[in-house]
Amino acid sequence: MTAQLHPIWEPEKECMDRGELEQLQLERLQATLNRVYRNVAFYRKRFREIGFVPEDDLTEPAHIKRLPFTTREDVSDSYPYEMFAVPLREVVRVHTSSGSSVNPRVVGYTKGDLKTWAQLTARVLASAGVTHDDVIQITFAYGLLSGGLGIHYGAERLGASVLPTSVGRTDRQIKIMQDFRTTTLVSTPSYALIIADRMEELGVDPKQLNLRFAICAGEPWTEQMRREIEERLYVTATDNYGISEVMGPGVAGECLEKTGMHFQEDHFLLEVINPETGRECEPGELGELVITTLTKEAFPVIRYRTGDLCRIVPGSCPCGRTFRRISRIEGRCDNVVVIKGVNIIPERIGDILEQVKGERPVYQLVATRRGRLDQLEIWIEITERLFSDKMREQRTLVDEMRQKVANFIGIVPRIRLVERGSLAREGDRVVPFVDRRSG
């Protein structure tokens, strides 16, 4: 796969010499730090506490490591507008993040921010193979969450046709694919597989559709899931990454080489740290993604701890882009569930369940309490591909799953099979963990 076969949206920026890029980062970082020092009381207080003066104490991007991290709690505590760096009259859009905190994390955008956002999501779409000739069906939520509109404006910037179908109503989604000749599906990976399941039930042959690409985001997924999406929908499936507090979609995205997501380093400063110690991770080492915005006007963030776990991919990409790459998101720091003194990461349970039949189920961990003892339940949505209607085969499969999980974590879980679509969701994403313990 070559860049010539798949043109780069902004080659003069995406293929920039690393020395030029670092100089650009420094200039933009200095401007951002000066602006938040002047306009955001939260950061001014933080800088003064450590005696940091932006004009004097930053001569290279690495010096940012002197500054403290910004956390999700910091943003929630600043609800709604205290961390905005511009007057509210200059804010033309407001989005909020998903999550379960008391106050949502509120993010503002100026006209300039929206223009930048559209350009960055256009880059991500172009790197995934999308052109102005494509018809893009966006199944992300529209509204206060940033996913749907973020991709939407990038697709329009690219010149593609947009079908803003939003979430759910799978039969209708498939009908639109057929009638409107969709070429690109934008969805969570699990929803792409739900669409594939439903197509089989309806007798719809995906080879008769015009689908070429699936652009997936919003939840951790695996290479096995990618292969299944590609084989069942006859598409090329790529990963992309965004987070509302930083921008939304468009922060990073895979090219057709599928060797990691190119991180938009001319607009964001990238760090991966050990979430326990805060030290910088080596390339290839799993850690927490930390992002500093370099061009965001309304809502700049400094060393923002995303809670997302990934790795910096070493080496360069054959596509010609010079931005560093990050791996797919492998889980979240704050998804660690403690049951009977055992730390459990929900995504790792998914890996174990996938080993049983080579297919990752849609599942949710549920903590309950019986008397004084915590119990772990795993609720799994039933699909025809995964579970047989023969009770004996179903019991055998459940027993095997239970045993594999028990061997992995040292706790024997209870496995409950539930109807498809019945698990608790935030938007179109399954909530990975529900705590039903009380007292």
CSV table of C-alpha atoms in Angstrom, one decimal:
chain,number,residue,atom,x,y,z
A,1,MET,CA,0.0,0.0,0.0
A,2,THR,CA,1.5,3.3,-1.0
A,3,ALA,CA,0.7,7.0,-0.5
A,4,GLN,CA,0.5,7.3,-4.2
A,5,LEU,CA,-2.4,4.9,-4.4
A,6,HIS,CA,-4.1,6.7,-1.4
A,7,PRO,CA,-3.4,10.4,-1.5
A,8,ILE,CA,-2.6,12.2,1.7
A,9,TRP,CA,-5.1,15.0,2.6
A,10,GLU,CA,-2.4,17.5,3.7
A,11,PRO,CA,1.0,16.1,2.6
A,12,GLU,CA,2.9,19.3,3.5
A,13,LYS,CA,1.7,18.9,7.1
A,14,GLU,CA,1.3,15.1,7.5
A,15,CYS,CA,4.7,14.4,6.0
A,16,MET,CA,6.5,17.3,7.7
A,17,ASP,CA,10.2,16.9,8.6
A,18,ARG,CA,10.4,16.0,12.3
A,19,GLY,CA,12.7,19.0,13.1
A,20,GLU,CA,10.2,21.4,11.5
A,21,LEU,CA,7.4,19.7,13.3
A,22,GLU,CA,9.1,20.0,16.7
A,23,GLN,CA,9.7,23.7,16.1
A,24,LEU,CA,6.1,24.2,15.1
A,25,GLN,CA,5.0,22.3,18.3
A,26,LEU,CA,7.2,24.6,20.4
A,27,GLU,CA,5.8,27.8,18.9
A,28,ARG,CA,2.2,26.6,19.3
A,29,LEU,CA,2.8,25.3,22.8
A,30,GLN,CA,4.3,28.6,24.0
A,31,ALA,CA,1.3,30.4,22.6
A,32,THR,CA,-1.1,28.1,24.3
A,33,LEU,CA,0.6,28.2,27.7
A,34,ASN,CA,0.7,32.0,27.6
A,35,ARG,CA,-3.0,32.1,26.7
A,36,VAL,CA,-4.2,29.8,29.4
A,37,TYR,CA,-2.0,31.6,31.9
A,38,ARG,CA,-3.7,34.9,31.0
A,39,ASN,CA,-7.3,33.6,30.5
A,40,VAL,CA,-7.9,30.5,32.6
A,41,ALA,CA,-7.7,30.9,36.4
A,42,PHE,CA,-7.3,27.1,36.9
A,43,TYR,CA,-4.1,27.0,35.0
A,44,ARG,CA,-2.8,30.4,36.3
A,45,LYS,CA,-3.1,29.0,39.8
A,46,ARG,CA,-1.4,25.8,38.9
A,47,PHE,CA,1.5,27.5,37.2
A,48,ARG,CA,2.1,29.9,40.0
A,49,GLU,CA,2.1,27.1,42.6
A,50,ILE,CA,5.2,25.6,40.9
A,51,GLY,CA,6.7,29.0,39.9
A,52,PHE,CA,6.3,28.3,36.2
A,53,VAL,CA,6.5,31.3,33.8
A,54,PRO,CA,5.6,30.3,30.2
A,55,GLU,CA,7.8,32.9,28.5
A,56,ASP,CA,10.8,32.0,30.5
A,57,ASP,CA,10.5,28.3,31.4
A,58,LEU,CA,9.6,26.6,28.0
A,59,THR,CA,12.4,26.4,25.4
A,60,GLU,CA,11.5,22.9,24.1
A,61,PRO,CA,8.3,20.8,24.1
A,62,ALA,CA,9.9,18.3,26.6
A,63,HIS,CA,9.8,21.1,29.3
A,64,ILE,CA,6.1,20.6,29.5
A,65,LYS,CA,6.8,17.6,31.8
A,66,ARG,CA,7.4,20.2,34.6
A,67,LEU,CA,3.7,20.9,34.6
A,68,PRO,CA,1.1,19.0,36.6
A,69,PHE,CA,-1.5,16.8,34.8
A,70,THR,CA,-5.0,17.9,34.2
A,71,THR,CA,-7.6,15.2,35.1
A,72,ARG,CA,-11.2,14.5,34.3
A,73,GLU,CA,-12.1,15.5,37.8
A,74,ASP,CA,-10.5,18.9,37.2
A,75,VAL,CA,-12.7,19.5,34.2
A,76,SER,CA,-15.8,18.2,35.9
A,77,ASP,CA,-15.1,20.5,38.9
A,78,SER,CA,-14.8,23.5,36.6
A,79,TYR,CA,-18.4,22.9,35.3
A,80,PRO,CA,-19.6,24.5,33.1
A,81,TYR,CA,-17.4,27.3,31.8
A,82,GLU,CA,-14.6,27.9,34.2
A,83,MET,CA,-11.9,26.4,32.0
A,84,PHE,CA,-12.9,28.2,28.9
A,85,ALA,CA,-10.1,30.4,27.5
A,86,VAL,CA,-12.3,32.8,25.6
A,87,PRO,CA,-15.5,34.8,26.4
A,88,LEU,CA,-18.7,32.8,26.0
A,89,ARG,CA,-19.7,35.1,23.2
A,90,GLU,CA,-16.9,33.6,21.1
A,91,VAL,CA,-18.1,30.0,21.7
A,92,VAL,CA,-20.3,28.9,18.9
A,93,ARG,CA,-20.6,25.2,19.9
A,94,VAL,CA,-20.7,23.3,23.2
A,95,HIS,CA,-20.4,19.5,23.5
A,96,THR,CA,-20.2,17.3,26.6
A,97,SER,CA,-18.4,14.1,27.3
A,98,SER,CA,-20.0,10.7,28.2
A,99,GLY,CA,-19.5,9.3,31.6
A,100,SER,CA,-21.0,8.9,35.0
A,101,SER,CA,-19.6,11.8,36.9
A,102,VAL,CA,-22.0,14.2,38.7
A,103,ASN,CA,-21.1,17.0,36.3
A,104,PRO,CA,-20.4,16.3,32.6
A,105,ARG,CA,-17.2,17.6,31.2
A,106,VAL,CA,-18.2,20.6,29.1
A,107,VAL,CA,-16.2,21.5,26.0
A,108,GLY,CA,-16.5,24.7,24.0
A,109,TYR,CA,-15.6,25.4,20.3
A,110,THR,CA,-14.9,28.7,18.5
A,111,LYS,CA,-15.4,29.1,14.8
A,112,GLY,CA,-11.7,28.5,14.4
A,113,ASP,CA,-11.9,25.3,16.5
A,114,LEU,CA,-14.7,24.0,14.3
A,115,LYS,CA,-12.7,24.7,11.1
A,116,THR,CA,-9.7,22.9,12.6
A,117,TRP,CA,-11.9,20.0,13.7
A,118,ALA,CA,-13.3,19.5,10.3
A,119,GLN,CA,-9.9,19.5,8.7
A,120,LEU,CA,-8.5,16.9,11.2
A,121,THR,CA,-11.4,14.6,10.7
A,122,ALA,CA,-11.1,15.0,6.9
A,123,ARG,CA,-7.4,13.9,7.3
A,124,VAL,CA,-8.5,10.8,9.3
A,125,LEU,CA,-11.2,9.9,6.7
A,126,ALA,CA,-8.8,10.4,3.8
A,127,SER,CA,-6.1,8.2,5.5
A,128,ALA,CA,-8.7,5.4,5.7
A,129,GLY,CA,-9.3,5.6,2.0
A,130,VAL,CA,-12.4,7.8,1.8
A,131,THR,CA,-12.7,10.3,-1.0
A,132,HIS,CA,-15.2,12.9,-2.2
A,133,ASP,CA,-16.9,10.2,-4.2
A,134,ASP,CA,-17.9,8.2,-1.1
A,135,VAL,CA,-21.3,8.0,0.7
A,136,ILE,CA,-20.7,8.0,4.4
A,137,GLN,CA,-23.2,6.5,6.8
A,138,ILE,CA,-22.6,7.8,10.4
A,139,THR,CA,-24.1,5.7,13.1
A,140,PHE,CA,-22.6,7.6,16.0
A,141,ALA,CA,-24.8,9.6,18.3
A,142,TYR,CA,-25.6,13.2,17.4
A,143,GLY,CA,-26.3,15.8,20.0
A,144,LEU,CA,-24.2,16.9,23.0
A,145,LEU,CA,-21.8,14.0,22.4
A,146,SER,CA,-19.1,14.9,19.9
A,147,GLY,CA,-18.8,11.7,17.8
A,148,GLY,CA,-21.5,12.2,15.2
A,149,LEU,CA,-21.0,15.8,14.3
A,150,GLY,CA,-17.2,15.5,14.4
A,151,ILE,CA,-17.1,12.9,11.7
A,152,HIS,CA,-20.0,14.7,9.9
A,153,TYR,CA,-18.1,17.9,9.3
A,154,GLY,CA,-14.9,16.2,8.4
A,155,ALA,CA,-16.8,14.2,5.7
A,156,GLU,CA,-18.3,17.3,4.3
A,157,ARG,CA,-14.9,19.0,4.3
A,158,LEU,CA,-13.7,16.1,2.3
A,159,GLY,CA,-16.5,16.5,-0.1
A,160,ALA,CA,-18.2,13.2,0.6
A,161,SER,CA,-22.0,12.7,0.8
A,162,VAL,CA,-23.1,12.3,4.4
A,163,LEU,CA,-26.0,10.1,5.7
A,164,PRO,CA,-26.5,11.2,9.4
A,165,THR,CA,-28.4,8.1,10.5
A,166,SER,CA,-27.2,8.3,14.1
A,167,VAL,CA,-27.6,5.3,16.5
A,168,GLY,CA,-29.8,2.3,16.5
A,169,ARG,CA,-32.7,1.0,14.3
A,170,THR,CA,-30.5,-1.6,12.7
A,171,ASP,CA,-33.1,-2.7,10.1
A,172,ARG,CA,-33.4,0.9,9.0
A,173,GLN,CA,-29.6,1.3,8.8
A,174,ILE,CA,-29.4,-1.7,6.5
A,175,LYS,CA,-32.2,-0.4,4.3
A,176,ILE,CA,-30.5,2.9,4.0
A,177,MET,CA,-27.2,1.1,3.0
A,178,GLN,CA,-29.1,-0.7,0.3
A,179,ASP,CA,-31.1,2.3,-1.1
A,180,PHE,CA,-28.6,5.1,-0.7
A,181,ARG,CA,-25.6,3.0,-1.8
A,182,THR,CA,-23.5,3.6,1.3
A,183,THR,CA,-19.8,3.1,0.7
A,184,THR,CA,-18.4,3.9,4.1
A,185,LEU,CA,-19.9,2.8,7.5
A,186,VAL,CA,-18.8,4.8,10.6
A,187,SER,CA,-19.7,2.9,13.8
A,188,THR,CA,-18.4,1.2,16.9
A,189,PRO,CA,-16.9,-2.1,16.0
A,190,SER,CA,-19.5,-4.0,18.1
A,191,TYR,CA,-22.3,-2.3,16.2
A,192,ALA,CA,-20.7,-3.2,12.8
A,193,LEU,CA,-20.9,-6.8,13.9
A,194,ILE,CA,-24.5,-6.3,15.0
A,195,ILE,CA,-25.3,-5.0,11.5
A,196,ALA,CA,-23.5,-8.1,10.1
A,197,ASP,CA,-25.6,-10.4,12.3
A,198,ARG,CA,-28.8,-8.7,11.3
A,199,MET,CA,-27.9,-8.9,7.6
A,200,GLU,CA,-27.6,-12.6,7.9
A,201,GLU,CA,-31.0,-12.9,9.6
A,202,LEU,CA,-32.6,-10.8,6.9
A,203,GLY,CA,-30.9,-12.6,4.1
A,204,VAL,CA,-29.1,-9.5,2.9
A,205,ASP,CA,-25.9,-10.3,1.0
A,206,PRO,CA,-23.3,-7.6,1.9
A,207,LYS,CA,-21.5,-8.4,-1.4
A,208,GLN,CA,-24.5,-6.9,-3.2
A,209,LEU,CA,-24.0,-3.6,-1.3
A,210,ASN,CA,-21.6,-0.8,-2.2
A,211,LEU,CA,-19.7,-0.9,1.1
A,212,ARG,CA,-15.9,-0.4,0.8
A,213,PHE,CA,-14.8,0.9,4.2
A,214,ALA,CA,-15.8,0.6,7.9
A,215,ILE,CA,-14.3,3.3,10.2
A,216,CYS,CA,-14.6,2.1,13.7
A,217,ALA,CA,-14.1,3.8,17.1
A,218,GLY,CA,-15.7,4.4,20.4
A,219,GLU,CA,-14.6,1.2,22.2
A,220,PRO,CA,-11.6,-1.2,22.5
A,221,TRP,CA,-11.5,-3.9,19.8
A,222,THR,CA,-9.2,-6.6,18.6
A,223,GLU,CA,-7.6,-7.8,15.3
A,224,GLN,CA,-10.0,-10.7,15.5
A,225,MET,CA,-12.9,-8.3,15.5
A,226,ARG,CA,-11.4,-6.4,12.6
A,227,ARG,CA,-11.0,-9.6,10.6
A,228,GLU,CA,-14.6,-10.5,11.2
A,229,ILE,CA,-15.9,-7.1,10.2
A,230,GLU,CA,-13.9,-7.2,7.0
A,231,GLU,CA,-14.8,-10.8,6.1
A,232,ARG,CA,-18.5,-10.4,6.9
A,233,LEU,CA,-19.1,-7.0,5.4
A,234,TYR,CA,-16.5,-7.1,2.6
A,235,VAL,CA,-14.9,-3.9,3.7
A,236,THR,CA,-11.5,-2.5,4.8
A,237,ALA,CA,-11.8,-1.7,8.5
A,238,THR,CA,-9.7,1.0,10.2
A,239,ASP,CA,-9.4,2.4,13.7
A,240,ASN,CA,-9.6,6.1,14.7
A,241,TYR,CA,-9.4,7.9,18.0
A,242,GLY,CA,-11.0,11.0,19.6
A,243,ILE,CA,-11.9,12.3,22.9
A,244,SER,CA,-14.4,15.1,23.6
A,245,GLU,CA,-12.2,17.0,26.1
A,246,VAL,CA,-9.5,17.3,23.5
A,247,MET,CA,-11.5,17.8,20.3
A,248,GLY,CA,-13.6,14.8,19.5
A,249,PRO,CA,-12.9,12.5,16.5
A,250,GLY,CA,-9.9,13.4,14.5
A,251,VAL,CA,-7.1,13.2,17.1
A,252,ALA,CA,-5.6,10.1,15.5
A,253,GLY,CA,-6.5,7.6,12.8
A,254,GLU,CA,-5.2,4.6,10.9
A,255,CYS,CA,-4.1,4.7,7.3
A,256,LEU,CA,-4.6,1.7,5.0
A,257,GLU,CA,-1.4,0.2,6.2
A,258,LYS,CA,-3.3,-0.6,9.4
A,259,THR,CA,-0.1,-0.4,11.5
A,260,GLY,CA,-1.3,2.1,14.2
A,261,MET,CA,-3.1,5.4,14.3
A,262,HIS,CA,-1.3,8.5,13.1
A,263,PHE,CA,-1.5,11.1,15.9
A,264,GLN,CA,-2.1,14.6,14.7
A,265,GLU,CA,1.1,16.0,16.2
A,266,ASP,CA,0.9,19.4,14.6
A,267,HIS,CA,-2.2,20.0,16.7
A,268,PHE,CA,-1.7,17.9,19.8
A,269,LEU,CA,1.3,17.0,22.0
A,270,LEU,CA,1.6,13.3,22.6
A,271,GLU,CA,2.7,11.5,25.8
A,272,VAL,CA,2.2,8.0,27.1
A,273,ILE,CA,2.9,7.6,30.8
A,274,ASN,CA,2.9,4.9,33.4
A,275,PRO,CA,-0.5,5.6,35.1
A,276,GLU,CA,0.8,4.7,38.5
A,277,THR,CA,4.2,6.6,38.6
A,278,GLY,CA,3.6,9.3,35.9
A,279,ARG,CA,6.9,8.4,34.2
A,280,GLU,CA,7.2,8.5,30.4
A,281,CYS,CA,6.8,5.1,28.7
A,282,GLU,CA,9.2,3.7,26.1
A,283,PRO,CA,7.9,3.1,22.6
A,284,GLY,CA,5.9,-0.2,22.6
A,285,GLU,CA,5.2,0.0,26.4
A,286,LEU,CA,1.6,0.1,27.5
A,287,GLY,CA,0.6,3.3,29.3
A,288,GLU,CA,-1.9,6.1,29.7
A,289,LEU,CA,-2.4,8.5,26.8
A,290,VAL,CA,-1.8,12.2,27.9
A,291,ILE,CA,-2.6,15.0,25.4
A,292,THR,CA,-1.9,18.7,25.3
A,293,THR,CA,-3.8,20.8,22.8
A,294,LEU,CA,-1.7,23.1,20.7
A,295,THR,CA,-4.3,25.0,18.6
A,296,LYS,CA,-7.6,24.7,20.5
A,297,GLU,CA,-9.0,28.2,21.2
A,298,ALA,CA,-12.0,27.8,23.4
A,299,PHE,CA,-11.0,24.9,25.6
A,300,PRO,CA,-7.2,24.2,25.6
A,301,VAL,CA,-6.1,21.5,28.0
A,302,ILE,CA,-2.6,20.9,29.3
A,303,ARG,CA,-1.3,17.4,29.9
A,304,TYR,CA,-4.8,15.9,30.0
A,305,ARG,CA,-4.9,12.4,31.4
A,306,THR,CA,-7.4,10.6,29.1
A,307,GLY,CA,-7.5,7.4,31.0
A,308,ASP,CA,-7.1,5.5,27.8
A,309,LEU,CA,-4.4,2.8,27.6
A,310,CYS,CA,-2.3,2.5,24.4
A,311,ARG,CA,1.3,2.3,23.2
A,312,ILE,CA,3.5,4.5,20.9
A,313,VAL,CA,4.2,2.4,17.9
A,314,PRO,CA,8.0,2.4,17.1
A,315,GLY,CA,9.4,3.1,13.7
A,316,SER,CA,7.9,4.8,10.6
A,317,CYS,CA,4.9,4.0,8.4
A,318,PRO,CA,5.3,3.0,4.8
A,319,CYS,CA,2.5,5.5,3.9
A,320,GLY,CA,5.0,8.4,4.2
A,321,ARG,CA,3.3,10.3,7.0
A,322,THR,CA,5.8,11.4,9.7
A,323,PHE,CA,3.5,11.7,12.6
A,324,ARG,CA,4.0,9.1,15.3
A,325,ARG,CA,1.5,6.4,15.7
A,326,ILE,CA,-0.4,5.0,18.7
A,327,SER,CA,-1.8,1.5,19.0
A,328,ARG,CA,-5.4,0.9,19.3
A,329,ILE,CA,-6.9,1.7,22.7
A,330,GLU,CA,-6.4,-1.4,24.8
A,331,GLY,CA,-8.6,-0.4,27.8
A,332,ARG,CA,-8.9,2.2,30.4
A,333,CYS,CA,-7.0,2.9,33.6
A,334,ASP,CA,-10.2,3.6,35.5
A,335,ASN,CA,-12.0,0.5,34.2
A,336,VAL,CA,-10.1,-1.5,36.9
A,337,VAL,CA,-12.8,-3.4,38.9
A,338,VAL,CA,-11.9,-4.7,42.3
A,339,ILE,CA,-13.8,-7.8,43.4
A,340,LYS,CA,-12.7,-9.9,46.4
A,341,GLY,CA,-9.4,-8.0,46.3
A,342,VAL,CA,-8.7,-8.9,42.7
A,343,ASN,CA,-8.1,-6.1,40.1
A,344,ILE,CA,-10.0,-6.9,37.0
A,345,ILE,CA,-9.8,-5.0,33.7
A,346,PRO,CA,-13.1,-5.6,31.7
A,347,GLU,CA,-11.3,-5.6,28.4
A,348,ARG,CA,-9.1,-8.5,29.4
A,349,ILE,CA,-12.2,-10.5,30.3
A,350,GLY,CA,-13.3,-9.9,26.7
A,351,ASP,CA,-10.0,-11.3,25.5
A,352,ILE,CA,-10.6,-14.5,27.5
A,353,LEU,CA,-14.2,-14.9,26.3
A,354,GLU,CA,-13.1,-14.5,22.7
A,355,GLN,CA,-10.7,-17.4,23.1
A,356,VAL,CA,-13.6,-19.8,23.5
A,357,LYS,CA,-15.1,-19.6,20.0
A,358,GLY,CA,-12.8,-17.1,18.3
A,359,GLU,CA,-15.5,-14.4,18.5
A,360,ARG,CA,-15.8,-11.6,21.1
A,361,PRO,CA,-19.2,-11.4,22.6
A,362,VAL,CA,-21.0,-8.2,23.6
A,363,TYR,CA,-20.7,-8.4,27.4
A,364,GLN,CA,-20.8,-6.5,30.7
A,365,LEU,CA,-19.3,-7.2,34.1
A,366,VAL,CA,-21.7,-6.8,37.0
A,367,ALA,CA,-20.6,-6.7,40.6
A,368,THR,CA,-23.2,-7.9,43.1
A,369,ARG,CA,-23.1,-8.7,46.8
A,370,ARG,CA,-24.5,-11.8,48.5
A,371,GLY,CA,-24.4,-11.4,52.3
A,372,ARG,CA,-20.9,-10.1,52.9
A,373,LEU,CA,-19.3,-11.5,49.8
A,374,ASP,CA,-18.8,-9.8,46.5
A,375,GLN,CA,-19.8,-11.7,43.4
A,376,LEU,CA,-18.8,-11.3,39.8
A,377,GLU,CA,-21.4,-11.8,37.1
A,378,ILE,CA,-20.7,-11.6,33.3
A,379,TRP,CA,-23.8,-10.7,31.3
A,380,ILE,CA,-23.5,-11.7,27.7
A,381,GLU,CA,-25.9,-10.8,24.8
A,382,ILE,CA,-27.0,-13.8,22.9
A,383,THR,CA,-26.3,-14.0,19.2
A,384,GLU,CA,-27.1,-16.9,16.8
A,385,ARG,CA,-23.4,-17.1,15.7
A,386,LEU,CA,-22.2,-17.5,19.3
A,387,PHE,CA,-24.8,-19.5,21.1
A,388,SER,CA,-26.7,-22.5,19.9
A,389,ASP,CA,-30.4,-23.0,20.5
A,390,LYS,CA,-29.6,-26.5,21.9
A,391,MET,CA,-29.5,-26.2,25.6
A,392,ARG,CA,-26.8,-28.8,26.1
A,393,GLU,CA,-24.4,-27.0,23.7
A,394,GLN,CA,-25.2,-23.7,25.3
A,395,ARG,CA,-24.5,-25.0,28.8
A,396,THR,CA,-21.2,-26.5,27.6
A,397,LEU,CA,-20.1,-23.1,26.1
A,398,VAL,CA,-21.1,-21.2,29.2
A,399,ASP,CA,-19.2,-23.7,31.4
A,400,GLU,CA,-16.1,-23.3,29.2
A,401,MET,CA,-16.3,-19.5,29.4
A,402,ARG,CA,-16.7,-19.7,33.2
A,403,GLN,CA,-13.8,-22.0,33.6
A,404,LYS,CA,-11.4,-19.9,31.4
A,405,VAL,CA,-12.3,-16.7,33.3
A,406,ALA,CA,-11.9,-18.5,36.6
A,407,ASN,CA,-8.4,-19.8,35.6
A,408,PHE,CA,-7.4,-16.2,34.5
A,409,ILE,CA,-8.6,-14.2,37.5
A,410,GLY,CA,-9.0,-16.7,40.3
A,411,ILE,CA,-12.7,-16.0,40.8
A,412,VAL,CA,-15.5,-18.1,39.5
A,413,PRO,CA,-18.0,-15.8,37.8
A,414,ARG,CA,-21.7,-16.4,37.2
A,415,ILE,CA,-22.5,-16.0,33.5
A,416,ARG,CA,-25.9,-14.8,32.5
A,417,LEU,CA,-27.2,-14.8,28.9
A,418,VAL,CA,-29.4,-11.8,28.1
A,419,GLU,CA,-31.2,-10.6,25.0
A,420,ARG,CA,-29.3,-8.7,22.3
A,421,GLY,CA,-29.4,-5.0,22.9
A,422,SER,CA,-30.4,-5.3,26.6
A,423,LEU,CA,-27.1,-4.4,28.3
A,424,ALA,CA,-26.8,-0.9,29.7
A,425,ARG,CA,-25.3,1.5,27.2
A,426,GLU,CA,-23.9,5.1,27.0
A,427,GLY,CA,-24.9,6.3,23.6
A,428,ASP,CA,-24.0,3.3,21.4
A,429,ARG,CA,-21.4,1.9,23.7
A,430,VAL,CA,-21.9,-0.9,26.2
A,431,VAL,CA,-21.1,0.2,29.7
A,432,PRO,CA,-18.2,-2.2,30.6
A,433,PHE,CA,-19.0,-2.4,34.3
A,434,VAL,CA,-22.1,-2.0,36.5
A,435,ASP,CA,-21.7,-2.0,40.3
A,436,ARG,CA,-24.8,-3.4,42.0
A,437,ARG,CA,-23.2,-3.8,45.4
A,438,SER,CA,-24.7,-1.8,48.2
A,439,GLY,CA,-23.9,-1.1,51.8
